[in-house]
PDB file of C-alpha atoms in Angstrom:
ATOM      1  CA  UNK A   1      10.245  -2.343  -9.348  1.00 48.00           C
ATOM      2  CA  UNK A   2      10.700   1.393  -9.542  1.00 52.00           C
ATOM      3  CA  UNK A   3       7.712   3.648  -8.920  1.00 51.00           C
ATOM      4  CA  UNK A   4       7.973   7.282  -9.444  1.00 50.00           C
ATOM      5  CA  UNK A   5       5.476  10.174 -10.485  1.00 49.00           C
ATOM      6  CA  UNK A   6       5.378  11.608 -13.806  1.00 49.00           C
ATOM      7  CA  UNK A   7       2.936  14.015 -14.589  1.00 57.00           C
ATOM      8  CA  UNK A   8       0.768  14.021 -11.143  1.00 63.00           C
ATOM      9  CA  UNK A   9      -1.929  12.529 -13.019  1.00 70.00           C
ATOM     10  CA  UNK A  10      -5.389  10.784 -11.768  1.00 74.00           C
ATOM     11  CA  UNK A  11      -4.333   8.392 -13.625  1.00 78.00           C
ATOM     12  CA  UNK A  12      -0.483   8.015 -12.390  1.00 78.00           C
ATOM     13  CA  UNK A  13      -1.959   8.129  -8.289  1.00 80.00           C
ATOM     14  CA  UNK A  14      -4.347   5.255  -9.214  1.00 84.00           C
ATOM     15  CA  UNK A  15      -2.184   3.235 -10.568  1.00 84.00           C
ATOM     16  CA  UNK A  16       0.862   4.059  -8.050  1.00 84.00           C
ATOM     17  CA  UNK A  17      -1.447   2.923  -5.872  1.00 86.00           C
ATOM     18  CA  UNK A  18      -2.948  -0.276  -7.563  1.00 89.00           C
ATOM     19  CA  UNK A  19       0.650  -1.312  -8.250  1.00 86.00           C
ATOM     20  CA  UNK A  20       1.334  -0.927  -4.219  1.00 87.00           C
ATOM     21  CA  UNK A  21      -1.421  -2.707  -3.109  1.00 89.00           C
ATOM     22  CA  UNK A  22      -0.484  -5.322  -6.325  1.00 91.00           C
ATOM     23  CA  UNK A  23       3.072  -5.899  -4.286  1.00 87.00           C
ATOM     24  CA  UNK A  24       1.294  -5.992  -1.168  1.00 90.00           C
ATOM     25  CA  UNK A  25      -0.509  -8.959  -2.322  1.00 93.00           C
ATOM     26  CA  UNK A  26       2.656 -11.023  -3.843  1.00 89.00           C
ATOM     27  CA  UNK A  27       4.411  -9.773  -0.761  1.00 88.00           C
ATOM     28  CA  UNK A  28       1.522 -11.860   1.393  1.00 90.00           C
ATOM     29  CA  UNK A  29       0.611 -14.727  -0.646  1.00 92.00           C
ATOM     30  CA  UNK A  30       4.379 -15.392  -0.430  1.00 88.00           C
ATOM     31  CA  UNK A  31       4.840 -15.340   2.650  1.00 86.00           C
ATOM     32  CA  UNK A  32       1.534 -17.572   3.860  1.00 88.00           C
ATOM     33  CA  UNK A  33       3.576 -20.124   1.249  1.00 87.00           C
ATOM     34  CA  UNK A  34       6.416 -19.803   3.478  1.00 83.00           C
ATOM     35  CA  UNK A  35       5.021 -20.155   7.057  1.00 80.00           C
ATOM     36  CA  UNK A  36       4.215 -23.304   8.393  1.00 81.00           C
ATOM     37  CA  UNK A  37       1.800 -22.089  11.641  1.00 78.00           C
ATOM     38  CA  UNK A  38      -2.067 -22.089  10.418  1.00 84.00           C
ATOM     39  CA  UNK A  39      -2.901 -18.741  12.432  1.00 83.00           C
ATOM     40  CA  UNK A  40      -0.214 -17.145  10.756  1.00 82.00           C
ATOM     41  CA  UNK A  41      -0.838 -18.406   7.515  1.00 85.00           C
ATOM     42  CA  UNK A  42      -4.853 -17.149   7.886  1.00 89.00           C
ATOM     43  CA  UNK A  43      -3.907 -13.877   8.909  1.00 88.00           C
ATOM     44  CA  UNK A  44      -1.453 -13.457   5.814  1.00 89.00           C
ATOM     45  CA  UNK A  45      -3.909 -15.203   3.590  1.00 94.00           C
ATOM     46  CA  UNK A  46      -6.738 -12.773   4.779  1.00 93.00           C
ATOM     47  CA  UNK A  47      -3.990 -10.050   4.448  1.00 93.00           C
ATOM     48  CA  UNK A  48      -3.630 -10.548   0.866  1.00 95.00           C
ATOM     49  CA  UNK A  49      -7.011 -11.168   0.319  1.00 95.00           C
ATOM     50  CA  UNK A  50      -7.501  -7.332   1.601  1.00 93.00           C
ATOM     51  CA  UNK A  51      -5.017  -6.537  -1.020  1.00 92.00           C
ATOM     52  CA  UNK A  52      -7.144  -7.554  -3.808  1.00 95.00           C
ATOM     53  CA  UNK A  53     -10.237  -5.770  -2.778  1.00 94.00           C
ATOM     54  CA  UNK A  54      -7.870  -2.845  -2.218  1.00 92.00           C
ATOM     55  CA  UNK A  55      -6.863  -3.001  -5.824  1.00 94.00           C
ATOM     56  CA  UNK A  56     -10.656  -3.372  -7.066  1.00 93.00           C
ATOM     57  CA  UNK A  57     -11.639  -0.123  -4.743  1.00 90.00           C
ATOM     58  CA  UNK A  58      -8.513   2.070  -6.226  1.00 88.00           C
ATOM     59  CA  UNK A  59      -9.902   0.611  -9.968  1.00 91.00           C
ATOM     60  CA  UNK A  60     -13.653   2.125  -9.053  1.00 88.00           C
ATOM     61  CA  UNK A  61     -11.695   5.176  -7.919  1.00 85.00           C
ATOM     62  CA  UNK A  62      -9.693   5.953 -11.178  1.00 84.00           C
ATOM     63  CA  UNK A  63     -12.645   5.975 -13.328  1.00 80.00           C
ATOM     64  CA  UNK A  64     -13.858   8.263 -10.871  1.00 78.00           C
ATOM     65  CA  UNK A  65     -10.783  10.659 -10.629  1.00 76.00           C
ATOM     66  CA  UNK A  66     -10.789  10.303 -14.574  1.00 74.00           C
ATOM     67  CA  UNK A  67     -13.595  12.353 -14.681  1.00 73.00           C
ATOM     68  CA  UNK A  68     -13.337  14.535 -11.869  1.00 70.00           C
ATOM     69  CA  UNK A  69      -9.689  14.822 -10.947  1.00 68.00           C
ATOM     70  CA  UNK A  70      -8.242  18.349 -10.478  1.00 69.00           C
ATOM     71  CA  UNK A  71      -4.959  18.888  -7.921  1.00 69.00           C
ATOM     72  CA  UNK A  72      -6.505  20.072  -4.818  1.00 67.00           C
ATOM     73  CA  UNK A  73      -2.852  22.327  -4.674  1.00 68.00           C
ATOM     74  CA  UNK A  74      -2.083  26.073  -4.112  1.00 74.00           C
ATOM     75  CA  UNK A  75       0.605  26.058  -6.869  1.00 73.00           C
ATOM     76  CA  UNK A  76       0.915  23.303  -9.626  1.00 73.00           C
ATOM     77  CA  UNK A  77       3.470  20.774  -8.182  1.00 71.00           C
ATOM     78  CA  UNK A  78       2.860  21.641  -4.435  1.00 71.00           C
ATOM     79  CA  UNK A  79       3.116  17.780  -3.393  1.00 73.00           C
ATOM     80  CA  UNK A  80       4.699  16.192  -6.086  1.00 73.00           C
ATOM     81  CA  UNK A  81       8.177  16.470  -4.793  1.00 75.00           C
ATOM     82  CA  UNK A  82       7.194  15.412  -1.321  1.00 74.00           C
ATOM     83  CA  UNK A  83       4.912  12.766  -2.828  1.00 77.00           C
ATOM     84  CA  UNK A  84       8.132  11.557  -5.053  1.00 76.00           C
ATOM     85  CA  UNK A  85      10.560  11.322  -1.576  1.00 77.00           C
ATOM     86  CA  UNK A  86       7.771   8.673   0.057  1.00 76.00           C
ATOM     87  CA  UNK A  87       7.333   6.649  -3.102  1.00 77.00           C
ATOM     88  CA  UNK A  88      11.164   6.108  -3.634  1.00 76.00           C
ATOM     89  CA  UNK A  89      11.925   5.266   0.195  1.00 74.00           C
ATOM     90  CA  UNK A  90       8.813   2.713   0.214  1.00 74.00           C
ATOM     91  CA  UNK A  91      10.003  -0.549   1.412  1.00 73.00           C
ATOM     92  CA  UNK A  92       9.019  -2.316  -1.716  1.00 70.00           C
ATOM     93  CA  UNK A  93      10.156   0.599  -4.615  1.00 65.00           C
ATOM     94  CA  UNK A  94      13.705  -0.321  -3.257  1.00 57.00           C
ATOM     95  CA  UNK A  95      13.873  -3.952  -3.884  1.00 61.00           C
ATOM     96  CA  UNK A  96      12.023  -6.777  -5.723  1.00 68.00           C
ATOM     97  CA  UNK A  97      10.114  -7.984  -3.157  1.00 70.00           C
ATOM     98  CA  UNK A  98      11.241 -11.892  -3.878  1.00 74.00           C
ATOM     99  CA  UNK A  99      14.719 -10.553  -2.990  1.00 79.00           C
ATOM    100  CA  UNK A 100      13.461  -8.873   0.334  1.00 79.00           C
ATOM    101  CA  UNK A 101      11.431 -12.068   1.231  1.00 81.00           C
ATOM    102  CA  UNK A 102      13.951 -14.563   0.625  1.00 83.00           C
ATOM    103  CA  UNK A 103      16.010 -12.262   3.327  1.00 83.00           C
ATOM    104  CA  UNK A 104      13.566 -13.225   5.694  1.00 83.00           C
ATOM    105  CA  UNK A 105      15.047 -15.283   8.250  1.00 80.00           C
ATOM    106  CA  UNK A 106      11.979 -15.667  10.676  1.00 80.00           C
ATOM    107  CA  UNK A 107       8.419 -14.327  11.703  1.00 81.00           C
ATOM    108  CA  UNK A 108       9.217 -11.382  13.418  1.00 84.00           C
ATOM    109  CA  UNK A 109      11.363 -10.462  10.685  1.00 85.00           C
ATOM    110  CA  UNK A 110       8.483 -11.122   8.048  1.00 84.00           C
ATOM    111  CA  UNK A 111       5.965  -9.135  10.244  1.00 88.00           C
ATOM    112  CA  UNK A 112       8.393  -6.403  10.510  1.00 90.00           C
ATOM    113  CA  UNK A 113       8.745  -6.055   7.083  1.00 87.00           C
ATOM    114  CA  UNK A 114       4.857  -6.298   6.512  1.00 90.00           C
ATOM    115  CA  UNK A 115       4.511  -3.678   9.319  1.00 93.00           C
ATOM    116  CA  UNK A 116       6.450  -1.272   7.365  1.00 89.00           C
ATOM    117  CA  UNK A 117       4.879  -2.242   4.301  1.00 88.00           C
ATOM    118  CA  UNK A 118       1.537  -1.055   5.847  1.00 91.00           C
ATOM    119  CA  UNK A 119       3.132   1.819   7.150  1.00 93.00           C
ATOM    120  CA  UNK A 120       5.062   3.283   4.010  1.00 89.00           C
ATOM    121  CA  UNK A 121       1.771   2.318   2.151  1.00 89.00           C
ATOM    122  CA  UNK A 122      -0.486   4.692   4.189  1.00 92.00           C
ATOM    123  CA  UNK A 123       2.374   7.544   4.350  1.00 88.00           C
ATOM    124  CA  UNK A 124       1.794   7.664   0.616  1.00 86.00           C
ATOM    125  CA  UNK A 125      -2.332   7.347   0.599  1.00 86.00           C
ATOM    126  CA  UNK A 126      -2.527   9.668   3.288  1.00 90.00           C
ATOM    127  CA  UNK A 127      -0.513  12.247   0.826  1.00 85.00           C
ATOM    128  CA  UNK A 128      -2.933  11.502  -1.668  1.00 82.00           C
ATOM    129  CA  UNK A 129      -5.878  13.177   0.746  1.00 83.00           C
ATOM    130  CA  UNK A 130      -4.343  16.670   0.379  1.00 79.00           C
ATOM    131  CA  UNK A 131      -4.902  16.502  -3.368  1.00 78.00           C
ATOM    132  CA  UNK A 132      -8.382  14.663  -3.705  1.00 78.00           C
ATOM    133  CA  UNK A 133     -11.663  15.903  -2.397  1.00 77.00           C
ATOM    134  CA  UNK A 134     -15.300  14.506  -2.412  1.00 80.00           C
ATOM    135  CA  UNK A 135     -15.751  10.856  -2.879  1.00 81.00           C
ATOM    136  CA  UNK A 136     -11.790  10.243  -3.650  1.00 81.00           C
ATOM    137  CA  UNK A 137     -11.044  11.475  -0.041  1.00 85.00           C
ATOM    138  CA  UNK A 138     -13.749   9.043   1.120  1.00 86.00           C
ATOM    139  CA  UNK A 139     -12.393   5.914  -0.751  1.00 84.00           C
ATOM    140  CA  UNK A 140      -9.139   6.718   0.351  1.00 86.00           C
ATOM    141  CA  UNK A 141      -9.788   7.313   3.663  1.00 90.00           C
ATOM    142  CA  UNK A 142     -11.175   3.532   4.030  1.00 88.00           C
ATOM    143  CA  UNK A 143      -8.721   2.068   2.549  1.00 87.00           C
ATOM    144  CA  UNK A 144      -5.998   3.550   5.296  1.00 92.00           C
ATOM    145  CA  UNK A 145      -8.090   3.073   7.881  1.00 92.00           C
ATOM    146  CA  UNK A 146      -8.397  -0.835   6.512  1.00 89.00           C
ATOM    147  CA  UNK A 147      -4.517  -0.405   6.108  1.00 90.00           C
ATOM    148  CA  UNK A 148      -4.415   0.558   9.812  1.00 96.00           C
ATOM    149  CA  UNK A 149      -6.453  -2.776  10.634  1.00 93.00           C
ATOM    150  CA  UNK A 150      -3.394  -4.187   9.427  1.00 93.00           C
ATOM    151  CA  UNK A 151      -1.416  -2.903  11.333  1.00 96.00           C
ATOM    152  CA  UNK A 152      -3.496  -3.768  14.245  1.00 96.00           C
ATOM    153  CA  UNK A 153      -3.295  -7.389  13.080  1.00 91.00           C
ATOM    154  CA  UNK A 154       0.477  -7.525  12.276  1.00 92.00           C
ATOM    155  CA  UNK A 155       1.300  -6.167  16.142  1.00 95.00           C
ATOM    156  CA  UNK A 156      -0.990  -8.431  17.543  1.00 93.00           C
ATOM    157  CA  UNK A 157       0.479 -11.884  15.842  1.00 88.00           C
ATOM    158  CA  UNK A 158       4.237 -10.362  16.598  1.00 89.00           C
ATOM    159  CA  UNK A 159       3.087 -10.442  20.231  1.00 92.00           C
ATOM    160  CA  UNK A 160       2.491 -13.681  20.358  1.00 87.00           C
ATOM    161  CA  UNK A 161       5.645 -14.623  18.420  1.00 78.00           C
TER     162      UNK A 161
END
C-alpha cells in the first residue's frame, strides 16, 4: 500500500487518514488471530475495535471539511512536503502489512510494531492540526489523544510480557 498526497485536499487528508486507521484495524484483528493469551487478544480486539470508530469519526469529519475546508497555511503548499516525508516513512506505507505481521516472531515484537503504528499514526494527525481549525481540530484532537490511550495500553501489556 502506497499513500501519498496529491492535491492537499479535504478530501485526500480524510481519506489518508481513513485508509490508516483501515490498516490499523487489519493490522489488529490479525494479530488477536495470532495470539493465543486472552488478555492479549482483548486488548488487540478492543484495539481494532477503536479502529473502526476511528474510521466512522474521520467519515463525519470529511463531510465536514467538504464544506468548510480551506489550508490553514501561510503560502499554498506550506506542509505538504513535510506532510508527504511522514506519510512515506509510516510503518505501514512501507510494507503490506500481512508481510510485516508474518515477520512477527513474538509479542514484544508485535507490540513494538503496534507501538510505532500508533506513533507514526499520530505524527501524521497531529500535522493535520496546523491546517484545520474549528470543529476539524476538535475531532482530530480526540482521536490522538484516543491514539495516545493506545499507546498507554500497548506499554502497559509489553510490561508484563
Amino acid at each position: 500500500m502506497t499513500w501519498n498526497l496529491i492535491e492537499f485536499s479535504a478530501e485526500e487528508i480524510i481519506k489518508l487518514s481513513i485508509d490508516i486507521e483501515k490498516s490499523g484495524r487489519t493490522f489488529y484483528n490479525t494479530l488477536a488471530a495470532k495470539v493465543t493469551d486472552t488478555k492479549s487478544k482483548e486488548a488487540l480486539q478492543f484495539l481494532a475495535n477503536e479502529e473502526d470508530q476511528h474510521i466512522k469519526d474521520f467519515e463525519a469529519l470529511g463531510a465536514y471539511l467538504a464544506k468548510e475546508f480551506e489550508a490553514n497555511e501561510n503560502y499554498s503548499g506550506e506542509y505538504k512536503d513535510y506532510l508527504d516525508s511522514l506519510i512515506e516513512s509510516h510503518i505501514f506505507n512501507q510494507a503490506e502489512i500481512e508481510d510485516k505481521i508474518n515477520k512477527i516472531t513474538d509479542a514484544k515484537s508485535a507490540l513494538e510494531m503496534a507501538l510505532r503504528f500508533e506513533k507514526d499514526s499520530i505524527m501524521i494527525f497531529q500535522s493535520f492540526l496546523n491546517v484545520v481549525s474549528g470543529k476539524a481540530q476538535e475531532v482530530i484532537g480526540k482521536l490522538i489523544n484516543e491514539e495516545i490511550g493506545h499507546i498507554k495500553k500497548l506499554s502497559q501489556l509489553k510490561k508484563q510480557l
